[in-house]
Short mmCIF file of C-alpha atoms and ligand atoms in Angstrom, two decimals:
data_model
loop_
_atom_site.label_atom_id
_atom_site.label_comp_id
_atom_site.label_asym_id
_atom_site.label_seq_id
_atom_site.Cartn_x
_atom_site.Cartn_y
_atom_site.Cartn_z
CA MET A 24 5.74 -4.60 -89.00
CA ALA A 25 9.03 -5.35 -90.74
CA ALA A 26 8.07 -9.01 -91.05
CA ARG A 27 4.72 -8.11 -92.61
CA CYS A 28 6.10 -5.39 -94.96
CA PRO A 29 9.14 -7.00 -96.61
CA GLY A 30 9.58 -4.22 -99.19
CA ILE A 31 9.89 -1.46 -96.61
CA GLN A 32 12.95 -0.55 -94.54
CA PHE A 33 12.33 -0.09 -90.80
CA ALA A 34 14.97 1.83 -88.87
CA VAL A 35 14.50 1.72 -85.09
CA VAL A 36 16.43 4.53 -83.41
CA ASP A 37 16.84 5.23 -79.72
CA SER A 38 19.11 7.65 -77.87
CA ASP A 39 19.93 4.91 -75.35
CA ALA A 40 23.06 3.27 -76.78
CA GLY A 41 22.86 0.38 -74.28
CA ARG A 42 19.39 -0.55 -75.43
CA ILE A 43 20.37 -0.36 -79.09
CA ALA A 44 23.40 -2.57 -78.44
CA ALA A 45 21.07 -5.07 -76.80
CA TRP A 46 18.67 -4.98 -79.78
CA ASN A 47 21.66 -5.77 -81.99
CA SER A 48 22.81 -8.62 -79.74
CA ASP A 49 21.57 -12.11 -78.87
CA LYS A 50 20.08 -10.86 -75.60
CA LEU A 51 17.21 -8.49 -76.42
CA PRO A 52 16.49 -5.76 -73.85
CA ILE A 53 12.93 -7.00 -73.24
CA TYR A 54 11.27 -10.39 -73.05
CA GLU A 55 8.16 -11.04 -75.15
CA PRO A 56 7.06 -14.47 -76.37
CA GLY A 57 7.90 -14.79 -80.10
CA LEU A 58 9.80 -11.50 -80.31
CA GLU A 59 13.30 -12.95 -80.46
CA GLU A 60 12.46 -15.15 -83.47
CA LEU A 61 10.91 -12.20 -85.31
CA VAL A 62 13.85 -9.88 -84.63
CA ARG A 63 16.35 -12.55 -85.66
CA SER A 64 14.53 -13.17 -88.96
CA GLN A 65 14.28 -9.47 -89.94
CA ARG A 66 17.43 -7.91 -88.48
CA GLY A 67 19.88 -7.26 -91.29
CA GLN A 68 17.06 -7.70 -93.83
CA ASN A 69 14.66 -4.76 -93.56
CA LEU A 70 15.07 -4.01 -89.87
CA SER A 71 17.94 -2.09 -88.31
CA PHE A 72 18.67 -0.67 -84.86
CA SER A 73 20.86 2.38 -84.32
CA THR A 74 21.34 5.55 -82.30
CA ASP A 75 21.58 7.76 -85.40
CA VAL A 76 18.24 9.55 -85.14
CA ASP A 77 19.18 12.16 -87.76
CA ALA A 78 20.09 9.68 -90.47
CA ALA A 79 16.98 7.58 -89.88
CA VAL A 80 14.64 10.58 -90.04
CA ARG A 81 16.38 12.08 -93.07
CA GLY A 82 15.67 8.94 -95.10
CA ALA A 83 12.14 8.37 -93.83
CA ASP A 84 8.74 9.01 -95.39
CA LEU A 85 7.04 8.22 -92.12
CA VAL A 86 8.31 8.59 -88.54
CA MET A 87 6.65 6.93 -85.56
CA LEU A 88 7.23 8.53 -82.18
CA ALA A 89 7.11 5.76 -79.58
CA VAL A 90 9.06 7.39 -76.78
CA ASN A 91 8.22 7.23 -73.11
CA THR A 92 5.52 9.55 -71.75
CA PRO A 93 5.82 9.09 -67.98
CA LEU A 94 3.76 10.66 -65.27
CA GLY A 95 5.03 14.17 -64.67
CA GLN A 96 3.88 16.89 -62.39
CA HIS A 97 1.69 15.94 -59.40
CA GLY A 98 -0.34 18.80 -58.00
CA GLN A 99 -2.34 19.10 -54.78
CA GLY A 100 -5.43 17.86 -56.56
CA LEU A 101 -6.34 14.62 -58.30
CA GLY A 102 -4.41 13.00 -61.12
CA GLY A 103 -1.12 13.95 -62.68
CA ALA A 104 0.05 15.55 -65.90
CA THR A 105 1.90 13.52 -68.51
CA ASP A 106 5.54 14.47 -69.00
CA LEU A 107 5.81 15.22 -72.72
CA ARG A 108 9.45 16.28 -72.79
CA CYS A 109 10.62 13.22 -74.77
CA VAL A 110 7.83 13.70 -77.32
CA GLU A 111 8.71 17.39 -77.68
CA GLU A 112 12.41 16.60 -78.01
CA CYS A 113 11.66 14.00 -80.70
CA ALA A 114 9.44 16.41 -82.60
CA ARG A 115 12.28 18.95 -82.64
CA ALA A 116 14.75 16.26 -83.79
CA VAL A 117 12.40 15.22 -86.60
CA ALA A 118 11.84 18.84 -87.67
CA ARG A 119 15.60 19.51 -87.82
CA ALA A 120 16.45 16.31 -89.72
CA ALA A 121 13.59 16.01 -92.23
CA ARG A 122 14.46 17.07 -95.80
CA ARG A 123 11.17 16.14 -97.43
CA SER A 124 7.50 15.93 -96.57
CA THR A 125 7.12 13.54 -93.67
CA ILE A 126 4.25 11.84 -91.90
CA VAL A 127 4.76 11.98 -88.13
CA VAL A 128 2.81 9.40 -86.16
CA GLU A 129 2.10 9.57 -82.43
CA LYS A 130 2.53 6.02 -81.16
CA SER A 131 3.20 7.03 -77.58
CA THR A 132 0.17 7.36 -75.32
CA VAL A 133 -0.42 11.07 -74.94
CA PRO A 134 -3.04 13.47 -73.58
CA CYS A 135 -5.66 14.87 -75.93
CA ARG A 136 -4.41 17.55 -78.30
CA THR A 137 -0.75 16.56 -78.08
CA GLY A 138 -1.00 16.29 -81.88
CA ALA A 139 -1.42 20.05 -82.02
CA LEU A 140 1.69 20.55 -79.90
CA ILE A 141 3.72 18.25 -82.17
CA ALA A 142 2.45 20.01 -85.30
CA LYS A 143 3.42 23.39 -83.82
CA ILE A 144 6.96 22.22 -82.98
CA LEU A 145 7.39 20.70 -86.44
CA GLN A 146 6.23 23.91 -88.07
CA GLN A 147 8.48 26.10 -85.87
CA HIS A 148 11.65 24.05 -86.30
CA GLY A 149 11.21 22.50 -89.76
CA ARG A 150 12.99 23.60 -92.93
CA PRO A 151 11.12 25.89 -95.32
CA GLY A 152 9.06 23.95 -97.84
CA VAL A 153 9.09 20.71 -95.80
CA GLU A 154 5.53 19.68 -94.94
CA PHE A 155 4.50 17.55 -91.99
CA HIS A 156 1.29 15.64 -91.35
CA VAL A 157 0.64 14.49 -87.81
CA LEU A 158 -1.37 11.32 -87.20
CA SER A 159 -2.34 9.48 -84.05
CA ASN A 160 -1.97 5.70 -84.16
CA PRO A 161 -2.17 4.59 -80.53
CA GLU A 162 -0.65 1.26 -79.57
CA PHE A 163 -2.97 -1.26 -77.93
CA LEU A 164 -0.59 -4.17 -77.56
CA SER A 165 -0.53 -5.90 -74.25
CA GLU A 166 2.76 -6.97 -72.68
CA GLY A 167 3.12 -10.74 -72.64
CA THR A 168 1.11 -11.08 -75.86
CA ALA A 169 2.65 -8.14 -77.74
CA VAL A 170 3.64 -10.06 -80.87
CA ARG A 171 0.25 -11.73 -81.23
CA ASP A 172 -1.54 -8.42 -80.56
CA LEU A 173 0.48 -6.72 -83.29
CA LEU A 174 -0.01 -9.49 -85.82
CA GLN A 175 -3.71 -9.96 -85.07
CA PRO A 176 -4.95 -6.69 -83.61
CA ASP A 177 -8.59 -6.26 -82.57
CA ARG A 178 -8.41 -2.87 -84.27
CA VAL A 179 -5.95 -0.34 -85.60
CA ILE A 180 -6.92 3.29 -84.92
CA ILE A 181 -5.60 6.01 -87.19
CA GLY A 182 -6.55 9.57 -86.32
CA GLY A 183 -5.85 12.63 -88.40
CA GLN A 184 -7.10 16.12 -89.10
CA ALA A 185 -9.15 17.10 -92.13
CA ASP A 186 -6.10 17.93 -94.26
CA SER A 187 -4.38 14.58 -93.56
CA ASP A 188 -6.42 12.25 -95.76
CA ASP A 189 -3.43 11.20 -97.90
CA ALA A 190 -1.28 10.62 -94.84
CA GLN A 191 -4.03 8.55 -93.21
CA ARG A 192 -4.41 6.52 -96.39
CA ALA A 193 -0.65 5.88 -96.51
CA LEU A 194 -0.60 4.56 -92.95
CA CYS A 195 -3.77 2.52 -93.54
CA SER A 196 -2.12 0.87 -96.56
CA LEU A 197 0.84 -0.17 -94.41
CA TYR A 198 -1.40 -1.98 -91.91
CA ALA A 199 -3.63 -3.34 -94.67
CA ARG A 200 -0.75 -5.66 -95.62
CA TRP A 201 -1.71 -7.92 -92.71
CA VAL A 202 -4.76 -6.46 -90.93
CA PRO A 203 -8.27 -7.00 -92.39
CA GLU A 204 -9.64 -3.70 -93.71
CA GLU A 205 -12.69 -3.68 -91.42
CA ARG A 206 -10.34 -3.60 -88.42
CA ILE A 207 -8.58 -0.44 -89.56
CA VAL A 208 -10.56 2.50 -88.26
CA THR A 209 -9.94 6.13 -89.18
CA MET A 210 -11.16 9.06 -87.08
CA GLY A 211 -10.23 12.54 -85.93
CA LEU A 212 -6.92 13.18 -84.18
CA TRP A 213 -8.38 14.02 -80.75
CA SER A 214 -10.72 11.02 -80.87
CA ALA A 215 -7.81 8.67 -81.59
CA GLU A 216 -5.77 10.13 -78.73
CA LEU A 217 -8.71 9.83 -76.35
CA THR A 218 -9.58 6.29 -77.50
CA LYS A 219 -6.27 5.07 -76.10
CA LEU A 220 -6.70 6.75 -72.70
CA ALA A 221 -10.33 5.62 -72.51
CA SER A 222 -9.46 2.01 -73.42
CA ASN A 223 -6.88 1.73 -70.68
CA ALA A 224 -9.20 3.41 -68.19
CA LEU A 225 -12.03 1.00 -69.05
CA LEU A 226 -9.77 -2.06 -68.74
CA ALA A 227 -8.38 -0.90 -65.39
CA GLN A 228 -11.90 -0.10 -64.23
CA ARG A 229 -12.93 -3.72 -64.87
CA VAL A 230 -10.04 -4.93 -62.74
CA SER A 231 -10.98 -2.58 -59.92
CA SER A 232 -14.65 -3.52 -60.29
CA ILE A 233 -14.03 -7.26 -59.93
CA ASN A 234 -11.52 -6.64 -57.15
CA SER A 235 -14.13 -4.65 -55.24
CA ILE A 236 -16.49 -7.63 -55.59
CA SER A 237 -13.70 -9.95 -54.37
CA ALA A 238 -13.67 -8.03 -51.09
CA VAL A 239 -17.41 -8.63 -50.76
CA CYS A 240 -16.88 -12.34 -51.53
CA GLU A 241 -14.31 -12.67 -48.75
CA ALA A 242 -16.73 -11.01 -46.31
CA VAL A 243 -19.88 -12.98 -47.17
CA GLY A 244 -18.37 -16.36 -48.05
CA ALA A 245 -18.98 -16.19 -51.81
CA ASP A 246 -16.28 -17.22 -54.28
CA ILE A 247 -15.00 -14.67 -56.78
CA ALA A 248 -14.07 -17.38 -59.29
CA ASP A 249 -17.73 -18.43 -59.47
CA VAL A 250 -19.03 -14.86 -59.47
CA SER A 251 -16.62 -13.87 -62.28
CA ARG A 252 -17.62 -16.86 -64.36
CA GLY A 253 -21.30 -16.23 -63.77
CA CYS A 254 -21.01 -12.57 -64.73
CA GLY A 255 -18.66 -13.11 -67.65
CA MET A 256 -21.03 -15.58 -69.34
CA ASP A 257 -23.39 -12.67 -69.95
CA SER A 258 -22.46 -11.68 -73.48
CA ARG A 259 -23.09 -8.02 -72.63
CA ILE A 260 -20.37 -8.23 -69.96
CA GLY A 261 -17.92 -10.79 -71.38
CA GLY A 262 -15.34 -12.77 -69.46
CA GLN A 263 -12.13 -10.83 -70.06
CA PHE A 264 -10.43 -8.79 -67.34
CA LEU A 265 -12.73 -10.28 -64.70
CA ARG A 266 -10.06 -12.16 -62.75
CA ALA A 267 -9.60 -10.93 -59.21
CA SER A 268 -6.01 -10.21 -58.25
CA ILE A 269 -3.79 -8.17 -55.98
CA GLY A 270 -4.35 -5.24 -58.35
CA PHE A 271 -3.26 -4.01 -61.76
CA GLY A 272 0.23 -2.75 -62.54
CA GLY A 273 2.39 -1.98 -65.55
CA SER A 274 3.68 1.26 -66.94
CA CYS A 275 0.42 2.31 -68.59
CA PHE A 276 -2.76 1.87 -66.56
CA TYR A 277 -1.71 3.97 -63.59
CA LYS A 278 -0.17 6.84 -65.52
CA ASP A 279 -2.88 6.87 -68.20
CA ILE A 280 -5.68 7.07 -65.62
CA MET A 281 -3.74 9.73 -63.72
CA GLY A 282 -3.56 11.59 -67.05
CA LEU A 283 -7.28 11.17 -67.68
CA VAL A 284 -8.07 12.41 -64.17
CA TRP A 285 -5.77 15.40 -64.69
CA LEU A 286 -7.33 16.16 -68.07
CA SER A 287 -10.86 15.97 -66.60
CA GLU A 288 -9.91 18.27 -63.72
CA SER A 289 -8.32 20.75 -66.09
CA LEU A 290 -11.55 20.77 -68.12
CA GLY A 291 -13.54 21.54 -64.95
CA LEU A 292 -15.12 18.06 -65.00
CA HIS A 293 -14.61 17.34 -61.31
CA GLU A 294 -17.10 14.45 -61.01
CA VAL A 295 -15.48 12.74 -63.98
CA ALA A 296 -12.04 13.15 -62.40
CA GLU A 297 -13.27 11.72 -59.09
CA TYR A 298 -14.93 8.80 -60.84
CA TRP A 299 -11.70 7.65 -62.52
CA ASP A 300 -9.59 8.46 -59.47
CA GLN A 301 -11.66 5.92 -57.54
CA VAL A 302 -10.39 3.18 -59.91
CA LEU A 303 -6.86 3.94 -58.67
CA ARG A 304 -7.88 4.12 -55.02
CA MET A 305 -9.64 0.75 -55.30
CA ASN A 306 -6.44 -0.70 -56.76
CA ASP A 307 -4.31 0.52 -53.86
CA SER A 308 -6.81 -0.72 -51.30
CA GLN A 309 -6.88 -4.20 -52.90
CA THR A 310 -3.13 -4.58 -52.48
CA ALA A 311 -3.27 -3.31 -48.89
CA ARG A 312 -6.14 -5.70 -48.05
CA PHE A 313 -4.15 -8.63 -49.45
CA VAL A 314 -1.21 -7.75 -47.18
CA ARG A 315 -3.53 -7.43 -44.16
CA ARG A 316 -5.05 -10.88 -44.80
CA ALA A 317 -1.65 -12.52 -45.34
CA THR A 318 -0.38 -10.91 -42.14
CA GLN A 319 -3.42 -12.00 -40.15
CA ALA A 320 -3.11 -15.58 -41.42
CA MET A 321 0.50 -15.69 -40.25
CA GLY A 322 -0.52 -14.68 -36.73
CA GLY A 323 -0.44 -10.90 -37.02
CA ASP A 324 3.23 -10.39 -36.19
CA LEU A 325 5.63 -10.59 -39.12
CA ASP A 326 8.73 -9.46 -37.27
CA GLY A 327 11.45 -11.88 -38.43
CA ALA A 328 8.89 -14.08 -40.25
CA GLN A 329 10.30 -15.83 -43.32
CA VAL A 330 8.00 -15.31 -46.35
CA ALA A 331 8.44 -16.79 -49.83
CA VAL A 332 7.24 -14.62 -52.72
CA LEU A 333 6.49 -16.33 -56.03
CA GLY A 334 6.31 -13.83 -58.88
CA PHE A 335 7.40 -10.22 -59.10
CA ALA A 336 6.54 -9.14 -62.68
CA TYR A 337 3.34 -7.13 -62.93
CA LYS A 338 1.78 -9.93 -64.93
CA ALA A 339 2.66 -13.32 -66.38
CA GLY A 340 4.44 -13.52 -69.73
CA THR A 341 6.65 -10.49 -69.15
CA GLY A 342 9.72 -9.49 -67.16
CA ASP A 343 8.34 -5.97 -66.76
CA THR A 344 8.12 -4.74 -63.18
CA ARG A 345 7.01 -1.16 -63.75
CA CYS A 346 4.33 -0.30 -61.16
CA THR A 347 4.11 -3.98 -60.26
CA PRO A 348 1.71 -4.56 -57.34
CA ALA A 349 4.16 -7.25 -56.14
CA ALA A 350 6.58 -4.45 -55.21
CA ARG A 351 3.88 -2.73 -53.14
CA VAL A 352 3.13 -6.01 -51.34
CA CYS A 353 6.84 -6.68 -50.70
CA GLU A 354 7.43 -3.13 -49.44
CA GLN A 355 4.56 -3.48 -46.97
CA LEU A 356 5.79 -6.91 -45.80
CA LEU A 357 9.34 -5.61 -45.33
CA ALA A 358 7.97 -2.65 -43.38
CA ARG A 359 6.23 -5.13 -41.06
CA GLY A 360 9.56 -6.86 -40.42
CA ALA A 361 9.18 -9.90 -42.69
CA ARG A 362 12.21 -11.54 -44.34
CA LEU A 363 11.52 -12.16 -48.00
CA ALA A 364 12.80 -14.79 -50.43
CA ILE A 365 11.62 -13.86 -53.93
CA TYR A 366 11.53 -15.97 -57.08
CA ASP A 367 10.32 -14.84 -60.51
CA PRO A 368 11.04 -16.86 -63.67
CA LYS A 369 11.73 -13.77 -65.80
CA VAL A 370 12.82 -10.91 -63.56
CA PRO A 371 16.56 -10.64 -62.82
CA GLU A 372 17.83 -10.04 -59.27
CA ARG A 373 19.13 -6.51 -60.00
CA GLN A 374 15.71 -5.42 -61.30
CA ILE A 375 13.91 -6.71 -58.20
CA ARG A 376 16.41 -4.99 -55.91
CA ASP A 377 16.07 -1.71 -57.85
CA CYS A 378 12.27 -1.83 -57.47
CA LEU A 379 12.58 -2.33 -53.72
CA ALA A 380 15.52 0.07 -53.35
CA PRO A 381 13.74 2.52 -51.02
CA HIS A 382 14.04 -0.24 -48.40
CA GLU A 383 17.60 -0.63 -47.12
CA ALA A 384 17.35 -4.45 -47.26
CA ALA A 385 17.33 -4.22 -51.07
CA ARG A 386 20.68 -2.46 -51.29
CA CYS A 387 22.95 -5.22 -50.07
CA SER A 388 22.77 -8.75 -51.48
CA SER A 389 24.05 -10.21 -48.19
CA ASP A 390 21.19 -8.65 -46.17
CA ARG A 391 19.20 -11.64 -44.90
CA ARG A 392 15.95 -9.67 -44.98
CA LEU A 393 15.80 -9.96 -48.77
CA ARG A 394 17.00 -12.89 -50.84
CA ILE A 395 16.38 -13.39 -54.56
CA CYS A 396 16.18 -17.09 -55.39
CA SER A 397 16.73 -19.06 -58.58
CA ASP A 398 13.71 -21.32 -58.05
CA ALA A 399 10.50 -21.64 -56.07
CA TYR A 400 11.83 -24.44 -53.85
CA LYS A 401 14.79 -22.40 -52.63
CA ALA A 402 12.44 -19.48 -51.92
CA ALA A 403 10.03 -21.71 -49.95
CA SER A 404 12.73 -23.37 -47.88
CA GLY A 405 12.13 -22.50 -44.20
CA ALA A 406 9.28 -20.08 -45.04
CA ARG A 407 6.18 -19.67 -42.90
CA ALA A 408 4.09 -18.68 -45.94
CA VAL A 409 4.28 -18.76 -49.72
CA LEU A 410 2.64 -15.78 -51.44
CA VAL A 411 1.75 -15.92 -55.15
CA LEU A 412 2.05 -12.39 -56.54
CA THR A 413 2.22 -13.01 -60.33
CA PRO A 414 -0.05 -15.54 -62.08
CA TRP A 415 2.72 -17.52 -63.82
CA ALA A 416 1.12 -20.80 -64.97
CA GLU A 417 4.19 -22.74 -63.77
CA PHE A 418 3.31 -21.96 -60.14
CA GLY A 419 0.21 -24.15 -60.43
CA CYS A 420 2.42 -27.06 -61.60
CA LEU A 421 5.05 -26.94 -58.85
CA ASP A 422 5.61 -29.95 -56.60
CA TRP A 423 3.57 -28.54 -53.73
CA ALA A 424 4.08 -31.62 -51.55
CA ARG A 425 7.82 -30.97 -51.78
CA ILE A 426 7.27 -27.28 -51.03
CA HIS A 427 5.17 -28.17 -47.98
CA GLY A 428 7.96 -30.40 -46.72
CA LEU A 429 10.51 -27.59 -47.09
CA MET A 430 8.48 -25.00 -45.16
CA ALA A 431 8.12 -24.18 -41.47
CA GLN A 432 4.91 -25.67 -40.00
CA PRO A 433 2.09 -24.84 -40.11
CA ALA A 434 2.68 -23.78 -43.73
CA TYR A 435 0.50 -21.11 -45.36
CA ALA A 436 -0.21 -20.64 -49.07
CA VAL A 437 -1.58 -17.17 -49.87
CA ASP A 438 -2.77 -16.93 -53.46
CA GLY A 439 -3.10 -13.43 -54.88
CA HIS A 440 -4.22 -14.64 -58.30
CA ARG A 441 -6.17 -17.87 -57.86
CA VAL A 442 -3.62 -19.93 -59.79
CA LEU A 443 -3.31 -22.61 -57.08
CA ASP A 444 -5.67 -25.50 -56.41
CA GLY A 445 -6.69 -24.54 -52.89
CA LEU A 446 -8.42 -27.85 -52.08
CA ALA A 447 -5.42 -29.91 -53.20
CA LEU A 448 -3.12 -27.72 -51.10
CA GLU A 449 -5.35 -28.13 -48.02
CA GLN A 450 -5.14 -31.90 -48.50
CA LEU A 451 -1.35 -31.61 -48.48
CA GLY A 452 -1.60 -29.85 -45.12
CA PHE A 453 -1.38 -26.21 -46.23
CA ARG A 454 -3.45 -23.50 -44.59
CA THR A 455 -4.72 -21.51 -47.55
CA VAL A 456 -5.86 -17.95 -48.13
CA SER A 457 -7.12 -17.03 -51.60
CA ILE A 458 -8.14 -13.68 -52.94
CA GLY A 459 -11.90 -13.44 -53.26
CA ALA A 460 -12.75 -16.41 -51.01
CA ARG A 461 -13.39 -16.69 -47.30
CA SER A 462 -10.58 -18.24 -45.28
CA GLU A 463 -10.69 -19.48 -41.72
CA TYR A 464 -7.23 -17.99 -41.24
CA ALA A 465 -7.94 -14.43 -42.40
CA ASP A 466 -11.21 -12.61 -41.88
CA CYS A 467 -10.19 -8.98 -42.43
N1 LIG B 26 4.85 -0.83 -72.96
C1 LIG B 26 3.62 -1.06 -73.40
O1 LIG B 26 3.07 -2.14 -73.28
C2 LIG B 26 2.85 0.02 -74.11
C3 LIG B 26 1.63 -0.30 -74.71
C4 LIG B 26 0.93 0.69 -75.35
C5 LIG B 26 1.43 1.99 -75.36
N2 LIG B 26 2.60 2.27 -74.76
C6 LIG B 26 3.09 3.64 -74.80
O2 LIG B 26 4.24 3.66 -75.64
C7 LIG B 26 5.17 4.64 -75.18
C8 LIG B 26 6.52 4.01 -74.94
O3 LIG B 26 6.39 3.01 -73.95
P1 LIG B 26 7.58 2.00 -73.60
O4 LIG B 26 7.06 1.06 -72.58
O5 LIG B 26 8.16 1.45 -74.86
O6 LIG B 26 8.64 3.05 -72.97
P2 LIG B 26 10.19 2.82 -72.67
O7 LIG B 26 10.55 3.82 -71.63
O8 LIG B 26 10.46 1.37 -72.41
O9 LIG B 26 10.94 3.18 -74.04
C9 LIG B 26 11.00 4.48 -74.56
C10 LIG B 26 12.31 4.64 -75.31
O10 LIG B 26 12.33 5.94 -75.91
C11 LIG B 26 13.69 6.39 -75.90
N3 LIG B 26 13.74 7.83 -76.07
C12 LIG B 26 13.25 8.79 -75.25
N4 LIG B 26 13.47 10.01 -75.76
C13 LIG B 26 14.12 9.84 -76.93
C14 LIG B 26 14.62 10.73 -77.92
N5 LIG B 26 14.45 12.05 -77.81
N6 LIG B 26 15.25 10.20 -78.99
C15 LIG B 26 15.41 8.89 -79.11
N7 LIG B 26 14.94 7.99 -78.22
C16 LIG B 26 14.31 8.46 -77.13
C17 LIG B 26 14.22 5.93 -74.56
O11 LIG B 26 15.62 5.87 -74.56
C18 LIG B 26 13.56 4.55 -74.42
O12 LIG B 26 14.39 3.52 -74.87
C19 LIG B 26 4.55 5.24 -73.92
O13 LIG B 26 3.84 6.40 -74.27
C20 LIG B 26 3.57 4.18 -73.47
O14 LIG B 26 2.51 4.72 -72.71
C21 LIG B 26 3.34 1.31 -74.15
#
C-alpha cells in the first residue's frame, strides 16, 4: 500500500518488539516473493515499523486492525469460537489513543458482527467528541503470492453500516490508486465479514472435494490429474484449487471453517454446521490415508525405517508451517517408529522442531529419529522412501538418479502433490506411489 500511495504515511505497529526489529532489519520476519524489495524501497520513505501503538494511532486518520484471531474455545460440539482478545485489546488501545475522528478497519478475519463489538468498545473507551467509523475490509491475499495478490487483487471488499458512507469512500479512494474501480466492491458490514469466511470455506471445500475424488481414483484405477483437468476445463467449474494433495493447511482455512461451523451451530443451523465440518473431516482423513499408503508401500512396519521428507511448509512459496499437513504426516510416521530426515528450502530447523515438539524426538537435535537436512540429497541418503509433502517446484528438478543411488533398495518415492514425473522415476528404478493414482505397492 505504501508503494502505491506515495503521499501517505504508513506506520506499522506491533506489540512484538522482536518482530518489529526484524521488519527494521535486513532479515524480514516472514518470507514472501517480492516483499523484501518492496519493504526496502519504502522503509524510511513513507513506511515505518515501531512498537509505539499510541503514537501511531494518535497521528492516524485511519487504523487497520490486522492482529491475529486464532481459534479459541472448543466445546463438546462442532466447530470452535474465534479468540477475539487481540482485536478487543486493539480496539481499546485505539479508543484510548485517538484524538480525532478515526476510521477503524477490520482487516483480521473475524466472525460476523465483530464490527458491532469493536464499535461498542470504541464508544465505551473513546474520548468525548471523538467519532469512530468501523469498516470491514477483509484480506484475501494468499501466502506465497501475497505481494501479487495485493497489487492485483481480484476484488477489494469494503463493508460499512449505513452511516459510514464517507468512511467507505475514503477507504475506496485509497485502493483506487492502484485497483480498477470495478474491482472495489462496497457492501454492508456483516456481508463483508461473512464474505471472507465464506470464501475460505469455499476454497477449502474444493480441496476436500478433489481429495475425496482422489481416494476414488486410487481405488478404481483412475488418475486424479486427468480427472482434475477434465473437470476444470468446464468453465462453470474452473481449474483452480483442483489439485489433489495431502490436504490443506495454513493458519486460516482450518480456523475459519471452525469459526463458520461454530457460528452456524450458535444460530441453530445444525445441518449447515455439519456440512462445513465434513470439509475438515475429509481433510484429516486425506492425510491419514496418505500415511497408510506410504506405510503399506514400505512393507507395513516402519519401526526403525529411514524416511526422507521433502517439504514441510504448508504450501510452496512460503516458509509458513501453521497447521501444515506435513507436520501431521511426520507425527504419524514418528508414532509408527520411522526415523525422519526432513528438508524444506524455506523452513528453518528450529521451526520444524517446534512444530513436531509434542514428539520427544523433536526436542534434541542429536536424536537420530529426527534430522533436519540442508538439502534433499542429504535427506535421501540411506532412506527407504522419499515423501514429497510440499509442492516446491525444485523437487521436480532434483537429480533423481543421484537420489536413487543414495537410497536403500528398493527405493520408494511417495508423492503427496503430484510434482514428480512418476514414469521417469519408475524407469530409474523407483517404486512409486502418487496421490490420486493406483499403485501396485499400496492398495489401501
Ligand atoms: N496470513 C494470511 O495469509 C492471512 C490472509 C488473510 C487474512 N488473514 C487474517 O489476518 C489476521 C492476522 O493474520 P497473521 O497471519 O498476520 O497473524 P500473525 O499472528 O502472524 O500476526 C499478528 C500480529 O499481531 C500482533 N498483535 C496482537 N495483538 C496486538 C496488540 N494488541 N497490539 C499490537 N500488536 C498486536 C502480534 O504481535 C502479531 O505480530 C488474522 O485474522 C488472519 O486470519 C491472514
